[in-house]
Coordinates of C-alpha atoms in Angstrom, one line a residue:
Chain O
M958 CA 36.9 1.2 32.0
S959 CA 39.3 3.0 29.7
I960 CA 38.6 3.6 26.0
L961 CA 41.2 4.4 23.3
V962 CA 40.3 6.3 20.1
V963 CA 42.6 6.2 17.1
G964 CA 41.7 8.9 14.5
S965 CA 42.2 12.4 13.4
V966 CA 42.9 15.6 15.4
A967 CA 42.5 18.3 12.9
F968 CA 41.6 21.9 12.1
D969 CA 38.3 22.8 10.4
T970 CA 37.5 25.9 8.4
L971 CA 33.8 25.9 7.8
K972 CA 30.8 27.8 6.9
T973 CA 27.2 27.0 7.8
P974 CA 24.0 29.1 7.5
Y975 CA 24.8 30.4 11.0
G976 CA 28.2 31.7 10.4
E977 CA 31.8 30.8 9.6
R978 CA 34.9 29.8 11.6
T979 CA 38.6 29.5 10.5
K980 CA 40.9 26.8 11.7
I981 CA 39.0 25.7 14.7
L982 CA 39.7 22.4 16.5
G983 CA 38.1 19.4 14.9
G984 CA 38.8 15.8 13.8
S985 CA 37.1 12.5 14.6
A986 CA 39.2 11.7 17.6
T987 CA 38.6 15.2 19.1
Y988 CA 34.8 15.0 18.9
F989 CA 34.9 11.3 20.0
S990 CA 37.1 11.9 23.0
L991 CA 35.3 15.0 24.3
A992 CA 31.9 13.2 24.0
A993 CA 33.2 10.0 25.7
S994 CA 35.0 11.9 28.4
Y995 CA 31.7 12.5 30.3
F996 CA 31.4 8.7 30.8
T997 CA 34.8 7.2 31.1
Q998 CA 38.6 7.6 30.9
V999 CA 39.6 8.4 27.3
R1000 CA 42.9 7.9 25.6
V1001 CA 43.8 9.3 22.2
V1002 CA 46.2 8.2 19.4
A1003 CA 46.6 10.8 16.6
V1004 CA 49.1 13.0 14.9
V1005 CA 49.3 16.8 14.9
G1006 CA 51.7 19.3 13.4
E1007 CA 53.7 22.2 14.8
D1008 CA 50.7 24.6 14.5
F1009 CA 48.9 22.5 17.2
T1010 CA 49.4 24.6 20.3
T1011 CA 49.2 23.8 24.1
E1012 CA 45.9 25.7 24.0
H1013 CA 44.5 23.3 21.5
E1014 CA 45.8 20.3 23.5
N1015 CA 44.3 21.8 26.7
V1016 CA 40.8 21.5 25.2
M1017 CA 41.1 17.7 25.6
K1018 CA 43.3 17.7 28.7
S1019 CA 40.8 19.9 30.6
R1020 CA 38.2 17.2 30.0
G1021 CA 40.6 14.7 31.6
V1022 CA 41.5 13.1 28.2
D1023 CA 44.9 11.3 28.2
V1024 CA 46.7 12.9 25.3
R1025 CA 50.0 11.1 25.6
G1026 CA 49.3 9.2 22.4
I1027 CA 49.1 12.4 20.4
E1028 CA 52.2 12.5 18.3
H1029 CA 53.7 15.9 17.5
S1030 CA 55.2 15.8 14.1
K1031 CA 57.1 18.2 11.8
G1032 CA 54.8 20.0 9.5
K1033 CA 51.2 21.2 9.7
T1034 CA 48.1 19.6 11.2
F1035 CA 45.4 18.0 9.0
H1036 CA 43.2 20.9 7.9
W1037 CA 39.7 20.4 6.3
G1038 CA 37.7 23.1 4.7
G1039 CA 34.0 22.8 3.9
E1040 CA 30.6 24.3 4.0
Y1041 CA 27.0 23.3 4.5
G1042 CA 24.0 24.8 2.6
E1043 CA 20.4 24.6 3.7
N1044 CA 20.7 20.8 3.6
L1045 CA 22.8 20.3 6.7
N1046 CA 23.1 16.6 6.1
E1047 CA 25.6 17.1 3.3
A1048 CA 28.9 18.9 3.5
K1049 CA 30.6 20.4 0.5
T1050 CA 34.4 20.0 0.8
N1051 CA 36.4 23.0 -0.2
F1052 CA 39.8 21.6 0.6
T1053 CA 41.5 18.6 2.4
D1054 CA 45.0 19.3 3.4
L1055 CA 46.1 16.0 4.9
N1056 CA 49.5 17.4 6.0
V1057 CA 51.1 15.3 8.8
F1058 CA 48.0 13.0 8.7
E1059 CA 49.0 11.7 5.2
N1060 CA 51.7 9.5 6.7
F1061 CA 50.0 8.8 10.0
Q1062 CA 51.3 5.5 11.5
P1063 CA 49.4 5.0 14.7
R1064 CA 51.8 4.1 17.6
I1065 CA 50.2 2.8 20.8
P1066 CA 52.1 4.0 23.9
A1067 CA 53.1 1.3 26.4
E1068 CA 50.9 3.0 29.0
Y1069 CA 47.8 2.3 26.8
A1070 CA 48.4 -1.5 26.7
D1071 CA 45.8 -2.2 29.3
T1072 CA 43.0 -0.4 27.3
E1073 CA 39.8 -2.4 27.3
Y1074 CA 37.7 -0.6 24.7
L1075 CA 39.0 0.5 21.4
F1076 CA 37.4 2.8 18.8
L1077 CA 38.9 2.9 15.3
A1078 CA 37.7 6.2 13.9
N1079 CA 37.6 6.8 10.2
I1080 CA 41.2 6.2 9.0
Q1081 CA 42.6 3.9 6.3
P1082 CA 41.3 0.4 6.9
E1083 CA 44.8 -1.2 6.8
L1084 CA 45.9 1.1 9.7
Q1085 CA 42.7 0.2 11.6
R1086 CA 43.5 -3.5 11.2
Q1087 CA 47.1 -3.0 12.4
V1088 CA 46.0 -1.1 15.5
R1089 CA 43.4 -3.7 16.3
E1090 CA 45.9 -6.6 15.9
S1091 CA 48.5 -4.8 18.1
M1092 CA 45.9 -4.8 20.9
P1093 CA 44.8 -8.4 21.3
K1094 CA 43.6 -7.8 24.8
V1095 CA 40.8 -5.3 24.1
R1096 CA 37.4 -6.5 25.1
L1097 CA 35.4 -4.7 22.4
V1098 CA 36.3 -2.9 19.2
G1099 CA 34.1 -0.2 17.6
G1100 CA 34.8 1.1 14.2
D1101 CA 33.9 3.7 11.6
T1102 CA 34.7 4.0 7.9
M1103 CA 33.7 6.2 4.9
N1104 CA 32.7 6.0 1.2
L1105 CA 36.3 6.7 0.1
W1106 CA 37.6 3.4 1.7
I1107 CA 34.6 1.4 0.5
N1108 CA 35.5 2.6 -3.0
I1109 CA 39.2 2.3 -3.1
N1110 CA 40.2 -0.1 -0.3
K1111 CA 37.4 -2.5 -0.1
P1112 CA 39.5 -5.7 0.3
E1113 CA 41.4 -4.2 3.2
L1114 CA 38.2 -2.9 4.7
L1115 CA 36.6 -6.3 4.6
E1116 CA 39.6 -7.7 6.3
T1117 CA 39.4 -5.0 9.0
L1118 CA 35.7 -5.6 9.6
K1119 CA 36.4 -9.2 10.7
G1120 CA 38.1 -7.7 13.8
V1121 CA 35.4 -5.1 14.5
D1122 CA 32.7 -5.9 17.1
I1123 CA 30.4 -2.9 16.4
L1124 CA 30.6 -0.9 13.2
L1125 CA 29.1 2.6 13.1
I1126 CA 28.3 3.9 9.6
N1127 CA 25.6 5.9 7.9
D1128 CA 22.9 4.9 5.5
T1129 CA 24.8 5.6 2.3
E1130 CA 27.9 3.8 3.5
A1131 CA 25.9 0.7 4.5
K1132 CA 24.2 0.6 1.1
M1133 CA 27.4 1.2 -0.7
L1134 CA 29.3 -1.5 1.3
T1135 CA 26.8 -4.2 0.5
Q1136 CA 25.6 -2.9 -2.8
D1137 CA 22.0 -3.1 -1.6
S1138 CA 19.5 -0.3 -1.8
S1139 CA 17.4 -1.7 1.1
L1140 CA 18.6 -0.5 4.5
A1141 CA 17.3 -3.6 6.3
R1142 CA 19.0 -6.0 3.8
A1143 CA 22.2 -3.9 3.8
A1144 CA 22.2 -4.2 7.6
R1145 CA 22.0 -8.0 7.5
K1146 CA 24.6 -8.3 4.8
T1147 CA 27.0 -6.0 6.8
L1148 CA 26.6 -8.2 9.9
D1149 CA 27.6 -11.2 7.7
L1150 CA 31.0 -9.4 7.1
G1151 CA 32.0 -9.8 10.8
P1152 CA 30.6 -7.3 13.2
R1153 CA 28.3 -8.6 15.9
A1154 CA 26.3 -5.4 15.9
L1155 CA 25.9 -2.5 13.4
V1156 CA 24.9 1.0 14.1
I1157 CA 23.5 2.8 11.1
K1158 CA 23.3 6.6 11.6
H1159 CA 20.4 8.3 9.8
G1160 CA 21.3 11.9 10.5
E1161 CA 18.3 13.9 11.6
Y1162 CA 16.2 10.8 11.8
G1163 CA 18.4 9.1 14.5
A1164 CA 20.1 5.8 14.3
T1165 CA 19.4 2.1 14.4
I1166 CA 21.4 -0.7 15.9
F1167 CA 21.1 -4.1 14.3
F1168 CA 22.2 -7.2 16.3
K1169 CA 23.5 -10.3 14.8
D1170 CA 21.3 -13.1 16.0
G1171 CA 22.2 -14.1 19.6
S1172 CA 24.8 -11.3 20.0
Y1173 CA 24.6 -9.5 23.2
G1174 CA 21.6 -11.3 24.4
T1175 CA 18.3 -12.1 22.7
G1176 CA 15.3 -10.1 21.6
F1177 CA 14.3 -8.2 18.4
R1178 CA 17.1 -7.7 16.1
A1179 CA 17.0 -4.0 15.9
F1180 CA 16.6 -0.9 18.2
R1181 CA 16.1 2.6 17.1
A1182 CA 17.1 5.8 18.8
P1183 CA 15.7 9.1 17.6
A1184 CA 17.5 12.4 17.0
L1185 CA 16.1 15.5 18.5
P1186 CA 14.2 17.8 16.2
I1187 CA 16.4 20.9 16.5
E1188 CA 15.4 24.2 15.0
E1189 CA 18.9 25.6 15.0
V1190 CA 21.7 23.3 13.9
F1191 CA 24.7 25.6 14.1
D1192 CA 27.2 23.2 12.7
P1193 CA 26.7 19.5 12.0
T1194 CA 30.4 18.8 11.8
G1195 CA 31.4 16.0 14.2
A1196 CA 27.8 14.9 15.1
G1197 CA 28.6 11.3 14.0
D1198 CA 31.8 11.1 16.0
S1199 CA 30.1 12.7 19.0
F1200 CA 27.4 10.0 18.7
A1201 CA 30.2 7.4 18.6
G1202 CA 31.8 9.0 21.7
G1203 CA 28.6 8.9 23.7
F1204 CA 27.8 5.4 22.5
M1205 CA 31.2 3.8 23.2
G1206 CA 31.8 6.0 26.3
Y1207 CA 28.6 4.9 28.0
M1208 CA 29.3 1.3 27.1
A1209 CA 32.8 1.4 28.6
S1210 CA 31.4 2.9 31.8
Q1211 CA 29.3 -0.3 32.4
K1212 CA 30.4 -3.6 33.9
Q1213 CA 29.0 -5.7 31.0
V1214 CA 28.0 -5.1 27.5
S1215 CA 24.5 -6.5 27.3
R1216 CA 21.7 -5.6 24.9
E1217 CA 20.1 -3.4 27.5
V1218 CA 23.4 -1.5 27.8
L1219 CA 23.7 -1.1 24.1
K1220 CA 20.2 0.3 23.8
K1221 CA 21.0 3.0 26.4
A1222 CA 24.3 3.6 24.7
M1223 CA 22.3 4.4 21.5
F1224 CA 20.4 7.0 23.5
Y1225 CA 23.6 8.5 25.0
G1226 CA 25.1 8.6 21.5
S1227 CA 22.1 10.6 20.2
V1228 CA 22.3 12.8 23.2
M1229 CA 25.9 13.7 22.6
G1230 CA 25.3 14.2 18.9
S1231 CA 22.4 16.6 19.7
F1232 CA 24.7 18.7 21.9
A1233 CA 27.5 18.8 19.4
V1234 CA 25.5 20.5 16.7
E1235 CA 24.2 23.3 19.0
R1236 CA 27.4 25.3 18.6
F1237 CA 30.4 25.6 16.2
G1238 CA 33.1 22.9 16.4
P1239 CA 33.3 21.0 19.7
E1240 CA 32.5 24.1 21.8
R1241 CA 29.4 22.7 23.4
L1242 CA 31.1 19.4 24.2
Q1243 CA 33.6 21.2 26.4
E1244 CA 31.3 22.7 28.9
L1245 CA 28.5 20.1 29.6
T1246 CA 27.5 18.8 33.0
R1247 CA 26.4 15.3 33.7
D1248 CA 23.1 16.8 34.8
E1249 CA 22.5 18.4 31.4
I1250 CA 23.3 15.0 29.8
E1251 CA 20.8 13.1 32.0
E1252 CA 18.2 15.8 31.4
R1253 CA 18.5 15.4 27.7
F1254 CA 18.5 11.6 28.0
Q1255 CA 15.1 12.0 29.6
L1256 CA 14.0 14.3 26.8
F1257 CA 14.9 11.5 24.3
R1258 CA 12.9 9.1 26.4
S1259 CA 9.8 11.3 26.4
L1260 CA 10.2 11.7 22.6
T1261 CA 10.0 8.0 22.1
H1262 CA 8.4 6.2 25.0
L1263 CA 4.7 5.5 25.3
D1264 CA 4.6 5.6 29.0
Chain D
M853 CA -16.9 6.1 17.4
S854 CA -17.5 6.4 13.7
I855 CA -15.0 8.0 11.3
L856 CA -15.6 9.3 7.8
V857 CA -13.0 9.5 5.1
V858 CA -13.4 11.6 2.0
G859 CA -10.9 10.8 -0.7
S860 CA -10.2 8.7 -3.7
V861 CA -11.2 5.2 -4.6
A862 CA -9.2 4.3 -7.6
F863 CA -7.4 1.7 -9.7
D864 CA -3.6 1.5 -9.7
T865 CA -1.4 0.0 -12.4
L866 CA 2.0 -0.4 -10.9
K867 CA 5.4 -1.9 -11.1
T868 CA 7.9 -2.4 -8.2
P869 CA 11.1 -4.4 -8.0
Y870 CA 8.9 -7.3 -6.8
G871 CA 6.5 -7.4 -9.8
E872 CA 3.7 -5.7 -11.5
R873 CA -0.1 -5.4 -11.2
T874 CA -2.7 -4.0 -13.6
K875 CA -5.8 -2.1 -12.4
I876 CA -5.8 -3.2 -8.8
L877 CA -7.9 -1.5 -6.2
G878 CA -6.2 1.6 -4.7
G879 CA -6.9 5.1 -3.7
S880 CA -6.4 7.0 -0.5
A881 CA -9.9 6.3 0.9
T882 CA -9.5 2.6 0.2
Y883 CA -6.2 2.3 2.1
F884 CA -7.4 4.5 4.9
S885 CA -10.7 2.8 5.4
L886 CA -9.3 -0.7 5.3
A887 CA -6.6 0.2 7.9
A888 CA -9.1 2.1 10.1
S889 CA -11.6 -0.7 9.9
Y890 CA -9.6 -2.8 12.5
F891 CA -10.3 -0.1 15.1
T892 CA -13.7 1.5 14.5
Q893 CA -16.7 2.0 12.2
V894 CA -15.6 3.5 9.0
R895 CA -17.7 5.5 6.4
V896 CA -16.5 6.5 2.9
V897 CA -17.3 9.3 0.6
A898 CA -15.8 8.9 -2.8
V899 CA -16.7 8.6 -6.5
V900 CA -16.2 5.6 -8.8
G901 CA -17.1 4.8 -12.4
E902 CA -18.9 2.0 -14.2
D903 CA -15.8 -0.2 -14.2
F904 CA -16.0 -0.4 -10.4
T905 CA -17.6 -3.8 -9.8
T906 CA -19.5 -5.3 -6.8
E907 CA -16.4 -7.4 -6.3
H908 CA -14.3 -4.2 -5.8
E909 CA -16.9 -2.8 -3.4
N910 CA -16.9 -6.0 -1.5
V911 CA -13.3 -5.6 -0.5
M912 CA -14.4 -2.7 1.7
K913 CA -17.8 -4.1 2.7
S914 CA -16.3 -7.4 3.9
R915 CA -14.3 -5.3 6.3
G916 CA -17.5 -3.7 7.6
V917 CA -16.9 -0.4 5.9
D918 CA -20.0 1.6 5.2
V919 CA -19.9 2.4 1.5
R920 CA -23.2 4.2 1.1
G921 CA -21.2 7.4 0.5
I922 CA -19.5 6.0 -2.6
E923 CA -21.1 7.6 -5.6
H924 CA -21.4 5.6 -8.8
S925 CA -21.0 7.9 -11.7
K926 CA -21.0 7.5 -15.5
G927 CA -17.6 7.0 -16.9
K928 CA -14.4 5.4 -15.7
T929 CA -12.9 5.2 -12.2
F930 CA -9.8 7.3 -11.4
H931 CA -6.8 5.2 -12.7
W932 CA -3.2 5.9 -11.7
G933 CA -0.1 4.3 -13.3
G934 CA 3.3 4.4 -11.7
E935 CA 6.4 2.6 -10.8
Y936 CA 9.1 2.4 -8.1
G937 CA 12.7 1.8 -8.7
E938 CA 15.3 0.8 -6.1
N939 CA 14.4 3.9 -4.2
L940 CA 11.0 2.9 -2.9
N941 CA 10.4 6.3 -1.3
E942 CA 9.7 7.9 -4.7
A943 CA 7.2 6.8 -7.3
K944 CA 7.5 7.7 -10.9
T945 CA 4.0 8.5 -12.3
N946 CA 3.3 7.0 -15.8
F947 CA -0.2 8.3 -16.2
T948 CA -3.0 9.9 -14.1
D949 CA -6.4 9.3 -15.6
L950 CA -8.7 11.3 -13.3
N951 CA -11.8 10.2 -15.1
V952 CA -14.9 10.6 -12.8
F953 CA -12.6 11.9 -10.1
E954 CA -12.0 15.1 -12.1
N955 CA -15.4 16.5 -11.2
F956 CA -15.8 14.9 -7.8
Q957 CA -18.2 16.9 -5.6
P958 CA -18.3 15.1 -2.2
R959 CA -21.9 14.6 -1.0
I960 CA -22.3 13.5 2.6
P961 CA -25.3 11.2 2.9
A962 CA -27.8 12.1 5.6
E963 CA -26.9 8.9 7.4
Y964 CA -23.4 10.2 8.0
A965 CA -24.5 13.4 9.7
D966 CA -23.7 12.0 13.2
T967 CA -20.0 11.2 12.3
E968 CA -17.6 12.2 15.0
Y969 CA -14.2 11.9 13.3
L970 CA -13.5 13.1 9.8
F971 CA -10.4 12.5 7.7
L972 CA -9.9 14.7 4.6
A973 CA -7.7 12.6 2.4
N974 CA -5.7 14.2 -0.3
I975 CA -8.2 16.0 -2.6
Q976 CA -8.4 19.6 -3.7
P977 CA -8.3 21.9 -0.6
E978 CA -11.4 23.8 -1.5
L979 CA -13.4 20.6 -1.5
Q980 CA -11.8 19.6 1.8
R981 CA -13.0 22.9 3.3
Q982 CA -16.5 22.5 2.0
V983 CA -16.8 19.0 3.4
R984 CA -15.4 20.2 6.8
E985 CA -17.9 23.1 6.9
S986 CA -20.8 20.9 6.0
M987 CA -20.1 18.8 9.1
P988 CA -19.9 21.3 12.0
K989 CA -20.6 18.6 14.6
V990 CA -17.4 16.5 14.0
R991 CA -15.2 16.3 17.1
L992 CA -11.9 16.1 15.3
V993 CA -10.7 16.6 11.7
G994 CA -7.6 15.0 10.3
G995 CA -6.3 16.1 6.9
D996 CA -3.7 15.3 4.2
T997 CA -2.5 17.3 1.2
M998 CA 0.2 17.1 -1.4
N999 CA 2.8 19.2 -3.3
L1000 CA 0.5 19.9 -6.2
W1001 CA -2.0 21.8 -4.0
I1002 CA 0.8 23.6 -2.1
N1003 CA 2.0 24.8 -5.5
I1004 CA -1.2 25.7 -7.3
N1005 CA -3.8 26.2 -4.5
K1006 CA -1.9 27.6 -1.6
P1007 CA -4.4 30.3 -0.6
E1008 CA -7.3 27.7 -0.6
L1009 CA -5.1 25.3 1.3
L1010 CA -4.2 27.8 4.0
E1011 CA -8.0 28.5 4.4
T1012 CA -8.6 24.7 4.7
L1013 CA -5.9 24.3 7.3
K1014 CA -7.7 26.6 9.7
G1015 CA -10.4 23.9 10.0
V1016 CA -8.0 20.9 10.4
D1017 CA -7.1 19.7 13.9
I1018 CA -4.4 17.3 12.9
L1019 CA -2.5 17.5 9.6
L1020 CA -0.6 14.5 8.2
I1021 CA 2.0 15.3 5.6
N1022 CA 5.5 14.2 4.7
D1023 CA 8.9 16.0 5.1
T1024 CA 8.9 17.5 1.6
E1025 CA 5.4 18.8 1.9
A1026 CA 6.1 20.4 5.3
K1027 CA 9.2 22.1 4.1
M1028 CA 7.4 23.2 0.9
L1029 CA 4.4 24.5 2.7
T1030 CA 6.5 26.7 5.1
Q1031 CA 9.4 27.4 2.7
D1032 CA 11.8 26.3 5.4
S1033 CA 14.5 23.7 5.0
S1034 CA 14.6 22.8 8.7
L1035 CA 12.1 20.1 9.7
A1036 CA 11.7 21.4 13.3
R1037 CA 11.1 24.9 12.1
A1038 CA 8.8 23.8 9.3
A1039 CA 6.8 21.9 12.0
R1040 CA 6.4 25.0 14.2
K1041 CA 5.4 27.2 11.3
T1042 CA 2.8 24.7 10.1
L1043 CA 1.3 24.6 13.5
D1044 CA 1.0 28.4 13.3
L1045 CA -1.3 27.9 10.3
G1046 CA -4.1 26.3 12.3
P1047 CA -3.6 22.6 13.2
R1048 CA -3.3 21.7 16.8
A1049 CA -1.0 18.8 16.0
L1050 CA 1.1 17.9 13.0
V1051 CA 2.2 14.5 11.9
I1052 CA 5.2 14.5 9.6
K1053 CA 5.8 11.2 7.9
H1054 CA 9.4 10.3 7.2
G1055 CA 8.9 7.2 5.1
E1056 CA 11.2 4.4 6.2
Y1057 CA 12.4 6.5 9.1
G1058 CA 9.0 6.6 10.8
A1059 CA 6.9 9.7 11.7
T1060 CA 6.9 12.5 14.2
I1061 CA 3.9 14.2 15.8
F1062 CA 4.4 17.8 16.8
F1063 CA 2.0 19.3 19.3
K1064 CA 1.0 23.0 19.5
D1065 CA 1.9 24.1 23.0
G1066 CA -0.8 23.0 25.4
S1067 CA -2.8 21.0 22.8
Y1068 CA -4.0 17.6 23.9
G1069 CA -2.3 17.9 27.3
T1070 CA 1.2 18.9 28.3
G1071 CA 4.7 17.5 27.9
F1072 CA 7.5 17.5 25.3
R1073 CA 6.3 19.1 22.0
A1074 CA 7.2 16.1 19.9
F1075 CA 6.8 12.3 19.8
R1076 CA 8.4 10.0 17.3
A1077 CA 7.3 6.6 16.1
P1078 CA 9.6 4.4 14.1
A1079 CA 9.0 2.5 10.9
L1080 CA 9.9 -1.2 10.9
P1081 CA 13.1 -2.1 9.1
I1082 CA 11.6 -4.3 6.4
E1083 CA 13.8 -6.3 4.0
E1084 CA 11.1 -6.8 1.4
V1085 CA 8.9 -3.8 0.6
F1086 CA 6.7 -5.3 -2.1
D1087 CA 4.7 -2.1 -2.9
P1088 CA 4.9 1.2 -1.0
T1089 CA 1.7 2.5 -2.5
G1090 CA -0.8 3.5 0.2
A1091 CA 1.6 3.3 3.1
G1092 CA 0.9 6.9 4.1
D1093 CA -2.9 6.5 3.9
S1094 CA -2.7 3.2 5.8
F1095 CA -0.7 5.1 8.5
A1096 CA -3.5 7.7 8.6
G1097 CA -6.1 5.0 8.8
G1098 CA -4.4 3.3 11.8
F1099 CA -3.7 6.6 13.4
M1100 CA -7.2 8.1 13.1
G1101 CA -8.9 4.7 13.5
Y1102 CA -7.2 4.0 16.9
M1103 CA -8.0 7.6 18.0
A1104 CA -11.7 7.3 17.1
S1105 CA -11.8 4.0 19.1
Q1106 CA -10.8 5.8 22.3
K1107 CA -13.1 7.8 24.6
Q1108 CA -10.9 10.9 24.7
V1109 CA -8.1 12.2 22.5
S1110 CA -5.3 12.9 25.0
R1111 CA -1.6 13.1 24.3
E1112 CA -1.2 9.5 25.5
V1113 CA -3.8 8.4 23.0
L1114 CA -2.1 10.3 20.2
K1115 CA 1.2 8.7 21.0
K1116 CA -0.3 5.2 20.8
A1117 CA -2.1 6.3 17.6
M1118 CA 1.3 7.1 16.1
F1119 CA 2.4 3.5 16.8
Y1120 CA -0.8 2.1 15.3
G1121 CA -0.3 4.2 12.3
S1122 CA 3.2 2.8 11.8
V1123 CA 1.9 -0.7 12.4
M1124 CA -0.7 -0.4 9.6
G1125 CA 1.8 1.3 7.3
S1126 CA 4.2 -1.6 7.8
F1127 CA 1.5 -4.2 7.0
A1128 CA 0.4 -2.3 3.9
V1129 CA 3.8 -2.6 2.1
E1130 CA 4.2 -6.3 2.6
R1131 CA 2.0 -7.2 -0.4
F1132 CA 0.7 -5.5 -3.5
G1133 CA -2.1 -3.0 -3.2
P1134 CA -4.3 -3.3 -0.1
E1135 CA -4.1 -7.1 -0.1
R1136 CA -2.5 -7.4 3.3
L1137 CA -5.0 -5.0 4.9
Q1138 CA -7.9 -7.3 4.0
E1139 CA -6.9 -10.3 6.0
L1140 CA -5.3 -9.1 9.2
T1141 CA -6.4 -10.1 12.7
R1142 CA -6.4 -7.9 15.7
D1143 CA -3.9 -10.3 17.3
E1144 CA -1.4 -9.7 14.4
I1145 CA -1.8 -6.0 14.9
E1146 CA -1.2 -6.2 18.6
E1147 CA 1.8 -8.4 18.1
R1148 CA 3.3 -5.9 15.7
F1149 CA 2.5 -3.1 18.1
Q1150 CA 4.7 -4.9 20.6
L1151 CA 7.4 -5.3 18.0
F1152 CA 7.4 -1.5 17.5
R1153 CA 7.6 -1.1 21.3
S1154 CA 10.6 -3.4 21.5
L1155 CA 12.2 -1.5 18.7
T1156 CA 12.1 1.8 20.6
H1157 CA 11.7 1.3 24.3
L1158 CA 14.6 1.0 26.7
D1159 CA 12.7 -1.2 29.1

């Protein structure tokens, strides 16, 4: 089934212990859609500027991504500059040129009206809510957010969360959102805000999905997927969005969203996140095969399963 | 098969967000032996002072632990004071009164000569080495260490590591020991120092065992066990030693140490660590049943296994 991601398509200028790159393709919607494209039909709503070329667009198109929802606007494309030190879990932002992204007003093309899965990548909560409400027929809504919105747009964010089925955030965001220093309690409190399931991403330690009681079946209220111990993380940018792409993409490829499907989706999320960091930008996500993905899925299984 | 732990038996005065306790039973050997006692015959070598009463000793004895190796010395028992804030992963030390522990010279009773498994809890590396060398017949040696020894006794520690089969340390210690900020690389470099397997404990994120190529069978070089998402961590003291007790205890209860056994041992380690933090001090570890342990083992399975 088709999945629509609304988020950023951007340029990144970055530096990691393995090298630097200037103005390479980035953005949450880019990582998400490339990762999800291995599982299902992906549609994108985003805005880019005049410096976004056919070549850039072809990166997504050659993976079969439907880019009709990418609006080409006067001005420059969103451009983020940052660097990672030895601690690859934290980026230092050098500059954030929002450019055309500053006045982004997501417009859903008529051709996208039959979309069944929706992922609200990290944009302003009020815009997320508008998109979600403009698509009453979607079967399942995934969403992301960030510390900035928790700090300055919390009331809007809380309103948005009521319309999100599965929220994907990291440890810090979950604790900040609920003002609770215990991850397990923060998870329960977040589920009280609306979502039926919550994925908390722990960076190099993997991710945990917490289920609201009775949601998506029965069983233990949590499931944990590992991350791969990788010696050479070239560039951690986009790992979280690639996780979300694998997670939502796999889900959308299945007939029903059961707890069993969500557990496997957690593994596919981790798999796509692990590929993303092996090269700079979304390079690695452009050239994968389904066989490589299945092989790594089995590696994750052997990393965690007793038998 | 029997397992001997050499470490500290101590008193702890501590404060957590859930309350405070004065001079309760603690120490690495205490947590280790209580946790391991549910799996196999445990022997202890440690030193205590005159304030260590029969009542204290009975905590271990009533779990069937052989305490003949606990030396009663003139003076006071090792006494640690500390507290935990909202971040339960880090303790703030208020005082460390080494007392009789300062001149601890481990003496292995003749009755312990046939011991098959040895765990060198966190004591000075030179003492660990002496103990290990005085027991040439042990089948498998587990060991722990800490940042202090990595900083001030590194040459001795490196010598000790050559005689340790399985080292159990945490993330910070592994990175400090190898001076490498990548966990995966730090693991490989640690294995180059001697141990055939390395368990890195990630606190609330669980633990990973890394195998030296070909050690204990074949397969993927790592295996990860989760920690339970717990809403109320009463007292994190001793979680790591309880992990080690469950891990080594289960191992010693098996005929052979294969990779399959080590994976299960990782789960039993996590299980015992999860019990330890549910109450203050080693309270919870005194009253468990094997059924409760098996039940929690299954919970850990459902937390991680796809099917």
